[in-house]
CSV table of C-alpha atoms and ligand atoms in Angstrom, one decimal:
chain,number,residue,atom,x,y,z
A,1,UNK,CA,-34.5,13.6,-23.3
A,2,UNK,CA,-35.1,10.4,-25.2
A,3,UNK,CA,-34.7,7.3,-23.0
A,4,UNK,CA,-35.7,3.9,-24.2
A,5,UNK,CA,-36.5,1.1,-21.8
A,6,UNK,CA,-33.6,-1.3,-21.9
A,7,UNK,CA,-33.4,-5.0,-21.5
A,8,UNK,CA,-30.2,-7.0,-21.8
A,9,UNK,CA,-30.1,-8.8,-25.1
A,10,UNK,CA,-27.8,-11.5,-23.8
A,11,UNK,CA,-29.0,-14.6,-22.1
A,12,UNK,CA,-28.0,-15.6,-18.5
A,13,UNK,CA,-26.3,-18.8,-19.8
A,14,UNK,CA,-24.1,-16.9,-22.3
A,15,UNK,CA,-23.1,-14.5,-19.5
A,16,UNK,CA,-22.4,-17.4,-17.1
A,17,UNK,CA,-20.1,-19.1,-19.6
A,18,UNK,CA,-17.9,-16.0,-19.8
A,19,UNK,CA,-17.9,-15.5,-16.0
A,20,UNK,CA,-16.3,-18.8,-15.2
A,21,UNK,CA,-12.6,-18.8,-14.3
A,22,UNK,CA,-10.5,-18.3,-17.4
A,23,UNK,CA,-9.4,-21.9,-17.7
A,24,UNK,CA,-13.1,-22.9,-17.9
A,25,UNK,CA,-14.6,-19.9,-19.5
A,26,UNK,CA,-15.9,-19.5,-23.1
A,27,UNK,CA,-15.6,-16.4,-25.2
A,28,UNK,CA,-18.4,-14.0,-25.8
A,29,UNK,CA,-21.3,-15.2,-28.0
A,30,UNK,CA,-20.8,-14.2,-31.6
A,31,UNK,CA,-24.0,-12.2,-31.6
A,32,UNK,CA,-22.4,-9.4,-29.5
A,33,UNK,CA,-20.2,-8.6,-32.5
A,34,UNK,CA,-22.9,-8.5,-35.1
A,35,UNK,CA,-26.4,-7.9,-33.9
A,36,UNK,CA,-27.7,-4.3,-34.3
A,37,UNK,CA,-30.0,-4.8,-31.3
A,38,UNK,CA,-27.0,-5.6,-29.1
A,39,UNK,CA,-25.1,-2.6,-30.5
A,40,UNK,CA,-28.1,-0.3,-29.8
A,41,UNK,CA,-28.3,-1.7,-26.2
A,42,UNK,CA,-24.6,-1.1,-25.6
A,43,UNK,CA,-24.7,2.4,-27.0
A,44,UNK,CA,-27.7,3.4,-24.8
A,45,UNK,CA,-26.9,1.4,-21.6
A,46,UNK,CA,-23.2,1.8,-21.6
A,47,UNK,CA,-21.8,4.5,-23.8
A,48,UNK,CA,-24.6,7.1,-23.0
A,49,UNK,CA,-24.2,6.4,-19.2
A,50,UNK,CA,-20.4,6.2,-18.9
A,51,UNK,CA,-17.7,8.7,-19.0
A,52,UNK,CA,-16.3,8.5,-22.6
A,53,UNK,CA,-13.0,10.0,-23.6
A,54,UNK,CA,-13.5,12.3,-26.6
A,55,UNK,CA,-10.2,14.1,-26.9
A,56,UNK,CA,-7.5,16.1,-25.2
A,57,UNK,CA,-7.7,19.5,-23.5
A,58,UNK,CA,-5.3,20.9,-26.1
A,59,UNK,CA,-8.0,20.2,-28.8
A,60,UNK,CA,-9.8,23.3,-27.4
A,61,UNK,CA,-6.9,25.2,-25.8
A,62,UNK,CA,-8.0,28.8,-26.2
A,63,UNK,CA,-11.4,30.5,-25.5
A,64,UNK,CA,-13.7,29.9,-28.4
A,65,UNK,CA,-11.9,26.8,-29.7
A,66,UNK,CA,-14.2,23.8,-30.0
A,67,UNK,CA,-14.4,20.3,-31.4
A,68,UNK,CA,-17.3,18.0,-32.1
A,69,UNK,CA,-17.6,14.6,-30.6
A,70,UNK,CA,-20.1,11.8,-31.3
A,71,UNK,CA,-21.1,9.6,-28.3
A,72,UNK,CA,-23.9,7.1,-28.3
A,73,UNK,CA,-25.3,8.7,-31.5
A,74,UNK,CA,-25.3,12.2,-29.9
A,75,UNK,CA,-23.5,15.0,-31.6
A,76,UNK,CA,-21.8,17.0,-28.8
A,77,UNK,CA,-19.7,20.1,-29.0
A,78,UNK,CA,-16.9,20.6,-26.5
A,79,UNK,CA,-15.9,24.3,-26.3
A,80,UNK,CA,-13.7,26.5,-24.1
A,81,UNK,CA,-15.5,29.5,-22.8
A,82,UNK,CA,-14.3,33.1,-22.4
A,83,UNK,CA,-13.8,32.2,-18.7
A,84,UNK,CA,-11.4,29.4,-19.9
A,85,UNK,CA,-13.8,26.7,-18.7
A,86,UNK,CA,-14.3,23.7,-21.0
A,87,UNK,CA,-18.0,22.7,-21.4
A,88,UNK,CA,-19.9,20.2,-23.5
A,89,UNK,CA,-23.2,20.9,-25.1
A,90,UNK,CA,-25.6,18.9,-27.3
A,91,UNK,CA,-24.9,20.3,-30.8
A,92,UNK,CA,-28.6,20.8,-31.3
A,93,UNK,CA,-30.5,24.1,-31.7
A,94,UNK,CA,-33.3,24.8,-29.2
A,95,UNK,CA,-35.5,26.1,-32.1
A,96,UNK,CA,-36.2,23.4,-34.7
A,97,UNK,CA,-33.4,21.2,-33.7
A,98,UNK,CA,-30.8,21.8,-36.5
A,99,UNK,CA,-27.3,20.8,-35.8
A,100,UNK,CA,-25.4,24.0,-35.0
A,101,UNK,CA,-21.7,23.5,-35.8
A,102,UNK,CA,-20.9,21.5,-38.9
A,103,UNK,CA,-17.1,21.6,-38.9
A,104,UNK,CA,-15.3,19.0,-36.8
A,105,UNK,CA,-13.3,21.6,-35.0
A,106,UNK,CA,-12.6,25.3,-35.1
A,107,UNK,CA,-12.8,28.6,-33.3
A,108,UNK,CA,-15.8,30.9,-32.9
A,109,UNK,CA,-17.0,33.9,-31.0
A,110,UNK,CA,-20.4,32.5,-30.4
A,111,UNK,CA,-22.5,29.7,-31.9
A,112,UNK,CA,-24.9,30.6,-34.7
A,113,UNK,CA,-27.4,28.1,-35.9
A,114,UNK,CA,-27.1,27.8,-39.7
A,115,UNK,CA,-30.9,27.5,-40.1
A,116,UNK,CA,-32.7,30.6,-38.7
A,117,UNK,CA,-29.6,32.1,-37.1
A,118,UNK,CA,-30.4,31.9,-33.4
A,119,UNK,CA,-27.1,32.6,-31.6
A,120,UNK,CA,-25.8,31.2,-28.3
A,121,UNK,CA,-22.9,32.3,-26.1
A,122,UNK,CA,-19.9,30.0,-25.5
A,123,UNK,CA,-21.5,29.1,-22.2
A,124,UNK,CA,-24.6,27.9,-24.0
A,125,UNK,CA,-26.9,30.9,-23.1
A,126,UNK,CA,-29.3,31.9,-25.8
A,127,UNK,CA,-28.2,35.3,-27.0
A,128,UNK,CA,-30.5,36.2,-29.9
A,129,UNK,CA,-33.6,34.5,-31.3
A,130,UNK,CA,-35.2,36.8,-33.9
A,131,UNK,CA,-39.0,37.5,-33.7
A,132,UNK,CA,-39.5,35.7,-30.4
A,133,UNK,CA,-39.9,38.8,-28.2
A,134,UNK,CA,-43.7,38.7,-28.2
A,135,UNK,CA,-44.0,34.9,-27.7
A,136,UNK,CA,-46.1,33.8,-24.7
A,137,UNK,CA,-44.3,31.7,-22.1
A,138,UNK,CA,-40.9,31.8,-23.9
A,139,UNK,CA,-38.0,32.5,-21.6
A,140,UNK,CA,-34.7,33.0,-23.4
A,141,UNK,CA,-33.0,32.0,-20.2
A,142,UNK,CA,-34.5,28.6,-20.4
A,143,UNK,CA,-33.6,28.1,-24.0
A,144,UNK,CA,-29.8,27.8,-23.8
A,145,UNK,CA,-28.0,24.8,-25.3
A,146,UNK,CA,-28.5,21.5,-23.4
A,147,UNK,CA,-25.3,20.6,-21.6
A,148,UNK,CA,-23.6,17.3,-21.1
A,149,UNK,CA,-21.3,16.5,-18.2
A,150,UNK,CA,-17.6,17.1,-18.8
A,151,UNK,CA,-14.6,16.2,-16.7
A,152,UNK,CA,-10.9,16.0,-17.4
A,153,UNK,CA,-8.1,13.7,-16.2
A,154,UNK,CA,-4.5,13.9,-17.2
A,155,UNK,CA,-5.4,16.1,-20.2
A,156,UNK,CA,-8.1,13.8,-21.4
A,157,UNK,CA,-11.6,15.2,-21.9
A,158,UNK,CA,-14.4,12.9,-20.9
A,159,UNK,CA,-18.1,13.6,-21.4
A,160,UNK,CA,-21.2,11.8,-20.1
A,161,UNK,CA,-24.4,12.1,-22.1
A,162,UNK,CA,-26.5,10.9,-19.1
A,163,UNK,CA,-25.6,11.1,-15.4
A,164,UNK,CA,-22.7,8.8,-14.8
A,165,UNK,CA,-21.4,9.5,-11.2
A,166,UNK,CA,-18.0,11.1,-10.8
A,167,UNK,CA,-15.3,10.4,-13.4
A,168,UNK,CA,-12.8,9.5,-10.6
A,169,UNK,CA,-15.2,6.8,-9.5
A,170,UNK,CA,-15.1,5.3,-13.0
A,171,UNK,CA,-11.3,5.5,-13.1
A,172,UNK,CA,-11.1,3.7,-9.7
A,173,UNK,CA,-7.5,2.8,-8.9
A,174,UNK,CA,-6.2,3.3,-12.4
A,175,UNK,CA,-4.8,6.8,-11.7
A,176,UNK,CA,-2.2,5.5,-9.2
A,177,UNK,CA,-0.8,3.2,-11.8
A,178,UNK,CA,-0.2,5.9,-14.4
A,179,UNK,CA,0.2,9.1,-12.5
A,180,UNK,CA,4.0,9.1,-12.6
A,181,UNK,CA,3.9,9.2,-16.4
A,182,UNK,CA,2.5,12.8,-16.2
A,183,UNK,CA,0.3,12.4,-19.2
A,184,UNK,CA,-1.4,15.7,-18.4
A,185,UNK,CA,1.8,17.5,-19.4
A,186,UNK,CA,2.2,15.7,-22.7
A,187,UNK,CA,1.2,17.1,-26.1
A,188,UNK,CA,0.1,15.4,-29.3
A,189,UNK,CA,2.8,15.1,-32.0
A,190,UNK,CA,0.8,12.9,-34.4
A,191,UNK,CA,-2.7,11.5,-34.8
A,192,UNK,CA,-3.9,8.9,-37.3
A,193,UNK,CA,-7.6,7.9,-37.8
A,194,UNK,CA,-8.5,4.4,-39.0
A,195,UNK,CA,-11.9,2.9,-40.0
A,196,UNK,CA,-11.9,-0.7,-39.0
A,197,UNK,CA,-14.6,-3.2,-40.1
A,198,UNK,CA,-14.8,-4.8,-36.7
A,199,UNK,CA,-16.9,-4.4,-33.6
A,200,UNK,CA,-15.4,-2.2,-30.9
A,201,UNK,CA,-15.0,-5.1,-28.5
A,202,UNK,CA,-13.1,-7.1,-31.1
A,203,UNK,CA,-10.6,-4.3,-31.1
A,204,UNK,CA,-10.4,-4.1,-27.3
A,205,UNK,CA,-9.9,-7.8,-27.1
A,206,UNK,CA,-7.2,-7.7,-29.7
A,207,UNK,CA,-5.4,-5.0,-27.7
A,208,UNK,CA,-5.5,-7.1,-24.5
A,209,UNK,CA,-3.3,-10.0,-25.5
A,210,UNK,CA,0.0,-10.7,-27.2
A,211,UNK,CA,-0.7,-14.3,-27.9
A,212,UNK,CA,-1.0,-13.2,-31.6
A,213,UNK,CA,2.2,-11.2,-31.5
A,214,UNK,CA,4.8,-13.8,-32.8
A,215,UNK,CA,2.7,-14.4,-36.0
A,216,UNK,CA,1.0,-11.1,-36.5
A,217,UNK,CA,3.7,-8.6,-35.3
A,218,UNK,CA,7.2,-10.1,-35.9
A,219,UNK,CA,8.6,-6.5,-35.6
A,220,UNK,CA,6.9,-5.9,-32.2
A,221,UNK,CA,7.7,-9.4,-30.9
A,222,UNK,CA,11.4,-8.7,-31.5
A,223,UNK,CA,11.3,-5.7,-29.1
A,224,UNK,CA,8.9,-7.1,-26.5
A,225,UNK,CA,8.6,-10.9,-26.7
A,226,UNK,CA,5.0,-12.0,-26.2
A,227,UNK,CA,5.8,-14.1,-23.1
A,228,UNK,CA,7.8,-11.5,-21.1
A,229,UNK,CA,5.3,-9.5,-19.0
A,230,UNK,CA,2.7,-9.4,-16.3
A,231,UNK,CA,-0.9,-8.4,-15.9
A,232,UNK,CA,-2.1,-6.2,-13.0
A,233,UNK,CA,-4.9,-6.8,-10.6
A,234,UNK,CA,-7.5,-4.0,-10.9
A,235,UNK,CA,-10.0,-2.6,-8.6
A,236,UNK,CA,-12.2,-1.0,-11.2
A,237,UNK,CA,-13.3,-1.1,-14.8
A,238,UNK,CA,-9.9,-1.3,-16.4
A,239,UNK,CA,-7.5,-4.0,-17.3
A,240,UNK,CA,-3.8,-3.7,-17.8
A,241,UNK,CA,-0.3,-4.9,-17.5
A,242,UNK,CA,3.2,-4.5,-18.9
A,243,UNK,CA,5.6,-6.1,-21.3
A,244,UNK,CA,9.4,-6.2,-21.0
A,245,UNK,CA,11.7,-4.7,-23.6
A,246,UNK,CA,14.6,-6.8,-24.7
A,247,UNK,CA,18.0,-5.6,-23.6
A,248,UNK,CA,18.9,-4.0,-26.9
A,249,UNK,CA,15.7,-2.0,-27.2
A,250,UNK,CA,14.8,1.1,-25.3
A,251,UNK,CA,11.3,1.9,-26.7
A,252,UNK,CA,8.8,0.7,-29.3
A,253,UNK,CA,10.0,2.2,-32.6
A,254,UNK,CA,11.0,1.0,-36.0
A,255,UNK,CA,14.5,0.0,-34.7
A,256,UNK,CA,13.9,-0.2,-30.9
A,257,UNK,CA,15.8,3.0,-30.4
A,258,UNK,CA,14.4,6.2,-28.9
A,259,UNK,CA,16.5,8.4,-31.2
A,260,UNK,CA,17.7,10.7,-28.5
A,261,UNK,CA,14.3,11.3,-26.8
A,262,UNK,CA,14.9,11.4,-23.1
A,263,UNK,CA,12.6,9.3,-20.8
A,264,UNK,CA,9.5,10.9,-19.4
A,265,UNK,CA,10.3,12.7,-16.1
A,266,UNK,CA,9.4,10.8,-13.0
A,267,UNK,CA,9.7,7.2,-14.3
A,268,UNK,CA,11.3,4.4,-12.3
A,269,UNK,CA,14.2,2.3,-13.5
A,270,UNK,CA,11.8,-0.5,-14.1
A,271,UNK,CA,9.5,1.7,-16.2
A,272,UNK,CA,12.4,2.3,-18.6
A,273,UNK,CA,12.4,-1.4,-19.4
A,274,UNK,CA,8.7,-1.8,-19.8
A,275,UNK,CA,5.7,-0.9,-21.9
A,276,UNK,CA,2.5,-0.6,-19.9
A,277,UNK,CA,-0.8,-1.2,-21.6
A,278,UNK,CA,-4.3,-0.3,-20.1
A,279,UNK,CA,-7.8,-0.7,-21.4
A,280,UNK,CA,-10.1,1.8,-19.6
A,281,UNK,CA,-13.7,0.9,-19.9
A,282,UNK,CA,-15.2,1.1,-22.4
A,283,UNK,CA,-13.0,2.3,-25.1
A,284,UNK,CA,-9.8,4.2,-24.2
A,285,UNK,CA,-6.5,2.3,-24.7
A,286,UNK,CA,-3.4,3.7,-23.1
A,287,UNK,CA,0.1,2.5,-24.1
A,288,UNK,CA,2.8,4.0,-21.9
A,289,UNK,CA,6.4,3.9,-23.2
A,290,UNK,CA,9.5,5.2,-21.5
A,291,UNK,CA,9.6,8.2,-23.8
A,292,UNK,CA,6.0,8.7,-25.0
A,293,UNK,CA,2.4,7.7,-24.6
A,294,UNK,CA,0.2,6.3,-27.3
A,295,UNK,CA,-3.6,6.4,-27.0
A,296,UNK,CA,-6.4,4.7,-29.0
A,297,UNK,CA,-9.9,5.9,-28.8
A,298,UNK,CA,-12.3,3.3,-30.3
A,299,UNK,CA,-15.5,4.9,-31.4
A,300,UNK,CA,-18.2,2.4,-32.3
A,301,UNK,CA,-19.9,3.4,-35.6
A,302,UNK,CA,-22.1,0.3,-36.1
A,303,UNK,CA,-22.0,-3.3,-34.9
A,304,UNK,CA,-19.4,-4.2,-37.5
A,305,UNK,CA,-17.6,-0.9,-37.8
A,306,UNK,CA,-15.4,1.3,-35.6
A,307,UNK,CA,-13.4,4.5,-36.0
A,308,UNK,CA,-10.1,4.4,-34.1
A,309,UNK,CA,-8.2,7.5,-33.4
A,310,UNK,CA,-4.6,6.8,-32.5
A,311,UNK,CA,-2.4,9.6,-31.0
A,312,UNK,CA,1.2,9.9,-30.0
A,313,UNK,CA,1.9,12.2,-27.0
A,314,UNK,CA,5.4,13.5,-26.1
A,315,UNK,CA,6.8,15.8,-23.5
A,316,UNK,CA,6.8,19.4,-24.7
A,317,UNK,CA,10.6,19.8,-23.9
A,318,UNK,CA,11.3,16.8,-26.2
A,319,UNK,CA,9.1,18.2,-28.9
A,320,UNK,CA,11.0,21.5,-28.7
A,321,UNK,CA,14.3,19.8,-29.5
A,322,UNK,CA,15.6,20.9,-32.9
A,323,UNK,CA,15.8,17.4,-34.3
A,324,UNK,CA,12.6,16.1,-32.8
A,325,UNK,CA,11.0,13.5,-35.1
A,326,UNK,CA,8.4,11.0,-33.8
A,327,UNK,CA,8.3,9.1,-37.1
A,328,UNK,CA,10.1,6.0,-35.8
A,329,UNK,CA,7.5,5.6,-33.1
A,330,UNK,CA,4.5,6.5,-35.3
A,331,UNK,CA,5.6,4.3,-38.2
A,332,UNK,CA,6.2,1.4,-35.9
A,333,UNK,CA,2.7,1.6,-34.4
A,334,UNK,CA,1.0,2.5,-37.6
A,335,UNK,CA,2.3,-0.8,-39.0
A,336,UNK,CA,1.3,-2.7,-35.9
A,337,UNK,CA,-2.1,-1.1,-35.9
A,338,UNK,CA,-2.7,-2.2,-39.5
A,339,UNK,CA,-1.6,-5.7,-38.7
A,340,UNK,CA,-4.1,-5.7,-35.9
A,341,UNK,CA,-7.0,-4.3,-37.9
A,342,UNK,CA,-6.4,-7.1,-40.4
A,343,UNK,CA,-6.9,-9.8,-37.9
A,344,UNK,CA,-9.7,-7.9,-36.2
A,345,UNK,CA,-11.5,-7.8,-39.6
A,346,UNK,CA,-10.8,-11.5,-40.1
A,347,UNK,CA,-12.4,-12.3,-36.7
A,348,UNK,CA,-15.3,-10.0,-37.5
A,349,UNK,CA,-15.9,-11.9,-40.8
A,350,UNK,CA,-15.4,-15.4,-39.4
A,351,UNK,CA,-17.6,-15.0,-36.3
A,352,UNK,CA,-20.6,-14.3,-38.7
A,353,UNK,CA,-20.5,-18.0,-39.6
A,354,UNK,CA,-23.3,-20.2,-38.4
A,355,UNK,CA,-20.6,-22.8,-37.7
A,356,UNK,CA,-18.9,-20.6,-35.1
A,357,UNK,CA,-19.6,-21.3,-31.4
A,358,UNK,CA,-17.7,-19.3,-28.7
A,359,UNK,CA,-14.1,-20.7,-28.4
A,360,UNK,CA,-12.0,-21.0,-25.3
A,361,UNK,CA,-9.4,-18.6,-23.9
A,362,UNK,CA,-5.8,-19.6,-23.9
A,363,UNK,CA,-4.0,-18.7,-20.7
A,364,UNK,CA,-2.1,-16.0,-22.7
A,365,UNK,CA,-5.5,-14.3,-23.0
A,366,UNK,CA,-6.4,-13.7,-19.4
A,367,UNK,CA,-6.5,-10.0,-20.0
A,368,UNK,CA,-9.0,-10.6,-22.8
A,369,UNK,CA,-11.0,-12.4,-20.3
A,370,UNK,CA,-10.7,-9.4,-17.9
A,371,UNK,CA,-12.2,-7.2,-20.6
A,372,UNK,CA,-14.9,-9.7,-21.5
A,373,UNK,CA,-15.8,-9.9,-17.8
A,374,UNK,CA,-16.5,-6.2,-17.8
A,375,UNK,CA,-18.7,-6.8,-20.8
A,376,UNK,CA,-20.5,-9.9,-19.3
A,377,UNK,CA,-21.1,-8.2,-16.0
A,378,UNK,CA,-22.8,-5.4,-17.7
A,379,UNK,CA,-25.0,-7.7,-19.9
A,380,UNK,CA,-25.9,-9.6,-16.7
A,381,UNK,CA,-27.3,-6.4,-15.0
A,382,UNK,CA,-27.2,-8.1,-11.6
A,383,UNK,CA,-24.8,-5.7,-10.0
A,384,UNK,CA,-22.1,-8.4,-9.5
A,385,UNK,CA,-18.6,-7.4,-10.4
A,386,UNK,CA,-16.6,-10.5,-11.3
A,387,UNK,CA,-13.0,-10.2,-10.1
A,388,UNK,CA,-10.1,-10.7,-12.4
A,389,UNK,CA,-7.1,-12.6,-11.1
A,390,UNK,CA,-4.1,-12.5,-13.4
A,391,UNK,CA,-2.7,-15.9,-14.3
A,392,UNK,CA,1.0,-15.5,-13.6
A,393,UNK,CA,1.5,-19.2,-13.9
A,394,UNK,CA,1.1,-19.0,-17.6
A,395,UNK,CA,4.4,-17.2,-17.9
A,396,UNK,CA,6.2,-20.0,-16.1
A,397,UNK,CA,4.6,-22.4,-18.5
A,398,UNK,CA,5.8,-20.5,-21.5
A,399,UNK,CA,9.4,-20.0,-20.2
A,400,UNK,CA,11.2,-19.8,-16.9
A,401,UNK,CA,11.2,-16.3,-15.5
B,1,FES,S1,-33.3,25.5,-36.1
B,1,FES,FE1,-31.8,26.7,-35.3
B,1,FES,S2,-32.5,28.7,-35.6
B,1,FES,FE2,-34.1,27.5,-36.4
B,2,FE2,FE1,-1.7,-6.7,-32.0
C-alpha cells in the first residue's frame, strides 16, 4: 500500500507557542488552515492512521446493505455480510483498479466491478474473474478485496485505513462520560449535509467555544447563556464540557420546548438541565441533549473546504409516537449551523491575509486551546501529550456562579 515518508510541516516554535498555558498561548499558525502541504500531511499522518467515524450501524442494517465512505482520499465501502458482520473494504477492484461501487449507498447480493465484471462476495472474497483460470501464479483466494479495520461504538461505525491500535484506546475515558445517554439505542430522524468553505480545524475550533454565541447565535444564547457551563478534564484525545439550560427551556429547539419528547432513559436530574458537547479527535462532534443527540462529522475535502454531515438521533420509542416531529430541534440547529459556517468562512478568508499573525485565546476559549493542543502535539511528533486543565476561574470572572 502507498505510504509516503512524512515530516511535520510545522516548526517547533509554532508548536511551542500553542503549547503554552492558555493565558500565554497563541493560536495555530494560519498556514495550517490553507497550505495544501499541511493538509496532505494531516490526511496521511492523522486521518489515515486514526479511527474515523464514517456513519452509523443503521446505515448498513441488513445483509447486503452498504455505504461508501471517503477517508484520507481512500474510497471505502462498509457492508454488512450474510453473517450479519459489518466489514470495510477498499472500494478498488483487484484487477485493473477500477472503483467498484459507484452509488453512495444501497443493497447488493455481491460486488461486481463495472469494468470487466469481476465479482466479489460480501466478505470480500473473489468469486469470479473471467478468463483467469489458466493464469500462472494467480490465486483467487489471494485476490479478494483489501480490507480496512472496522469497529463500532454506541452505534457509530469507525474505520482505520492503516493500523491504528484499538478503537477503545483512542476513545480513552470518553465512554464513561456519555454511556448513560445510550446513544447505541438511538436512531436517526434527520440528516443534513453542508459544504463549508473552511478548514476542518476551523470548524472544530468554532464548535469548542461559546464566546461567539451572544453575537452570532442570539437564539442559542437565550436557551444556554454563553457563560453558564463547565469544561471537563479529559484523559484522551477528546475535549468536552456542558452548558446549562435557562429555567424556562428544557432542550435546544426553536422555542426551548421539547414538544412532548420524553428525556432519554438513564439520564440524571442534572443532565436534564444541561447540554453536553464533545469533540472526539479528529472530527466527530457529539452534542447530547436531554431528549436527543446531535452529531457532526467533519470530513476534510481540501485545506479550505469541508463537508459536514449533521444528524439528529432520537430514541426509537419517541420516534414511534404518533405526533413525533423533530423539526423544532432540526430547525434550531440548522439555523445555528449556518450561523457558524458563516463565521468559519469569514475566519478562513481572513486568515489568508499576509497581515494576520496568530492571535491570543480569550479565557472563554480554553476548550479551543484543548483542541489545538491535540493538533499541536501531533505536529510536534515528540510523543508528548500536553495536558488540558479547564479554566473554571473564567466563569467567576464573567459572572458569580
Ligand atoms: S478493473 Fe475490475 S474487473 Fe477489470
Ligand atoms: Fe457556534
